[in-house]
Structures are given as structure tokens and as C-alpha cells.
Amino acid sequence: MADNSVYKVTEIVGTSPDSWDKAAAVAIERASGTLRDLRIAEVVEQDLVIENGKVSLYRTKLKVSLKLED
């Protein structure tokens, strides 16, 4: 039988000079240090910073869900 659970969804943004994937990984690693029981992450937006005609920073916005404790 499945238990009744409630989840909170919040947005976080990670950055990386290397890639969108790395930016997402950085965001999850950092968030997991302060948020417990992360369950799902959904990429909702990706953008980048351009300086002097070159990409200088990748940014990934994620919605993450975490289970609320009893």
C-alpha cells in the first residue's frame, strides 16, 4: 500500500563555465547539502552569458522536489 506523502517544489539555479549539464549537477550537489530528501529535478530553463562574442557561463534552472517530513 502506498503511503500518503506531501512534497515541496522549489527552484534553484546552477552555473558552470563548462556546460548546462555541469551547471545542473552543481545546483543539485549544493542543494543536497542543505535540503534533505531531494526526489526529482526537472530542467525548466537553460540560458547562457555571452561576453565578447563567446559563451562565458552556462546557467540551468531546475525545479526540485523534496518530501516533507512527518
Backbone as JSON, one array per atom type, in Angstrom:
{
  "sequence": "MADNSVYKVTEIVGTSPDSWDKAAAVAIERASGTLRDLRIAEVVEQDLVIENGKVSLYRTKLKVSLKLED",
  "N": [[0.84, -1.18, 0.0], [0.59, 2.2, -0.85], [2.08, 5.04, 0.72], [0.74, 8.1, 2.08], [1.95, 11.1, 1.02], [3.56, 14.32, 1.09], [4.99, 16.76, -0.96], [7.4, 19.34, -1.41], [8.04, 21.84, -3.81], [10.66, 23.56, -5.25], [12.62, 26.17, -6.81], [15.89, 26.18, -8.17], [19.06, 27.49, -9.26], [21.86, 26.64, -11.11], [25.27, 27.26, -12.0], [27.9, 27.14, -14.46], [31.08, 27.28, -16.05], [31.47, 25.43, -18.0], [29.33, 23.66, -19.04], [25.73, 23.09, -19.59], [24.87, 20.73, -18.39], [26.79, 20.36, -16.37], [26.26, 22.64, -14.88], [23.7, 22.01, -13.9], [24.33, 19.77, -12.34], [26.01, 20.92, -10.41], [24.17, 22.57, -9.12], [22.39, 20.67, -7.95], [24.15, 19.23, -6.3], [24.96, 21.21, -4.51], [22.48, 22.03, -3.39], [21.68, 19.67, -2.15], [23.2, 19.67, 0.07], [21.94, 21.27, 1.93], [19.21, 20.84, 1.72], [17.07, 18.24, 2.53], [16.31, 14.92, 1.49], [15.87, 15.12, -1.33], [14.06, 14.47, -4.3], [13.15, 14.57, -7.07], [14.26, 16.22, -10.03], [13.67, 18.74, -12.36], [14.51, 20.14, -15.4], [13.89, 23.42, -16.16], [14.62, 25.68, -17.47], [17.23, 26.9, -19.54], [20.01, 28.96, -19.99], [22.55, 31.24, -21.14], [25.52, 33.17, -20.56], [26.98, 35.66, -22.47], [30.04, 36.95, -23.37], [32.08, 39.23, -24.99], [31.46, 38.05, -27.44], [31.64, 35.34, -26.92], [30.69, 32.34, -25.18], [30.49, 32.58, -21.75], [29.4, 31.6, -19.43], [27.28, 29.0, -18.39], [23.9, 28.53, -17.49], [21.55, 26.77, -15.57], [18.25, 26.32, -14.75], [16.39, 24.68, -12.32], [13.56, 22.8, -11.19], [13.1, 21.39, -8.15], [12.03, 18.67, -6.14], [11.17, 17.84, -2.81], [10.58, 15.62, -0.17], [8.3, 16.28, 2.38], [8.83, 16.13, 5.84], [7.37, 14.08, 8.43]],
  "CA": [[0.0, 0.0, 0.0], [1.38, 3.43, -0.94], [1.84, 5.98, 1.81], [0.34, 9.45, 1.71], [3.1, 11.97, 1.18], [3.48, 15.68, 0.57], [6.28, 17.21, -1.45], [7.59, 20.76, -1.69], [8.77, 22.08, -5.05], [11.34, 24.85, -5.23], [13.52, 26.36, -7.96], [17.29, 26.51, -7.93], [19.82, 27.77, -10.48], [23.28, 26.32, -11.05], [26.08, 27.86, -13.07], [29.17, 26.48, -14.77], [31.72, 27.77, -17.27], [31.7, 24.3, -18.9], [28.16, 23.12, -19.75], [24.46, 23.09, -18.88], [24.86, 19.53, -17.55], [27.61, 20.64, -15.19], [25.52, 23.63, -14.09], [22.64, 21.27, -13.2], [24.97, 18.93, -11.32], [26.47, 21.82, -9.35], [22.98, 23.0, -8.37], [21.91, 19.56, -7.15], [25.14, 18.92, -5.26], [24.9, 22.27, -3.49], [21.17, 21.97, -2.72], [21.61, 18.47, -1.31], [23.9, 19.97, 1.32], [21.05, 21.96, 2.87], [17.85, 20.31, 1.58], [17.1, 16.78, 2.71], [15.36, 14.05, 0.8], [15.55, 15.54, -2.7], [13.5, 13.33, -5.02], [13.06, 14.73, -8.52], [14.68, 17.51, -10.56], [13.19, 18.98, -13.72], [15.1, 21.31, -16.03], [12.82, 24.29, -16.65], [15.17, 26.74, -18.33], [18.68, 26.97, -19.7], [20.47, 30.12, -20.72], [23.99, 31.42, -21.01], [26.05, 34.53, -20.56], [27.92, 35.87, -23.59], [30.97, 38.06, -23.19], [32.99, 39.39, -26.12], [31.11, 37.12, -28.5], [31.88, 33.94, -26.53], [29.96, 31.87, -24.0], [31.34, 32.62, -20.56], [28.76, 30.91, -18.32], [26.04, 28.27, -18.63], [23.0, 28.54, -16.34], [20.45, 25.83, -15.64], [17.25, 26.46, -13.7], [15.75, 23.4, -12.02], [12.57, 22.63, -10.15], [13.41, 20.19, -7.39], [11.02, 18.32, -5.14], [11.65, 17.16, -1.63], [9.5, 15.09, 0.65], [8.16, 16.92, 3.69], [8.91, 15.17, 6.94], [6.21, 13.99, 9.32]],
  "C": [[0.89, 1.24, 0.0], [1.07, 4.34, 0.24], [1.39, 7.33, 1.25], [1.5, 10.38, 2.0], [2.81, 13.34, 0.61], [4.89, 16.11, 0.2], [6.27, 18.7, -1.66], [8.4, 20.87, -2.97], [9.37, 23.49, -4.96], [12.27, 24.95, -6.43], [14.91, 26.73, -7.49], [17.96, 26.76, -9.27], [21.28, 27.44, -10.23], [24.0, 26.97, -12.21], [27.38, 27.08, -13.24], [29.78, 27.14, -16.01], [31.84, 26.69, -18.34], [30.48, 23.85, -19.71], [26.89, 23.27, -18.91], [24.37, 21.88, -17.96], [25.63, 19.76, -16.26], [26.91, 21.65, -14.28], [24.4, 22.96, -13.28], [23.23, 20.44, -12.07], [25.45, 19.77, -10.14], [25.29, 22.25, -8.48], [22.48, 21.9, -7.45], [22.87, 19.24, -6.01], [25.08, 19.94, -4.13], [23.6, 22.2, -2.71], [21.08, 20.78, -1.78], [22.37, 18.65, 0.0], [23.02, 20.63, 2.36], [19.61, 21.47, 2.81], [17.91, 18.8, 1.68], [16.03, 16.11, 1.85], [14.91, 14.59, -0.56], [15.1, 14.32, -3.49], [13.61, 13.45, -6.53], [13.59, 16.12, -8.88], [14.22, 17.6, -12.01], [13.87, 20.24, -14.25], [13.97, 22.16, -16.6], [13.34, 25.4, -17.56], [16.69, 26.62, -18.38], [19.0, 28.26, -20.45], [21.98, 30.24, -20.52], [24.35, 32.89, -21.07], [27.09, 34.61, -21.67], [28.75, 37.1, -23.29], [31.95, 38.09, -24.34], [32.75, 38.35, -27.21], [31.32, 35.65, -28.18], [31.06, 33.61, -25.29], [30.9, 31.89, -22.8], [30.72, 31.85, -19.39], [27.46, 30.25, -18.76], [25.21, 28.3, -17.35], [21.84, 27.58, -16.58], [19.53, 26.05, -14.45], [16.52, 25.14, -13.56], [14.61, 23.59, -11.02], [12.92, 21.33, -9.45], [12.31, 19.94, -6.37], [11.67, 17.57, -4.01], [10.46, 16.75, -0.78], [9.47, 15.8, 2.0], [8.13, 15.85, 4.77], [7.64, 15.19, 7.78], [6.46, 14.76, 10.6]]
}
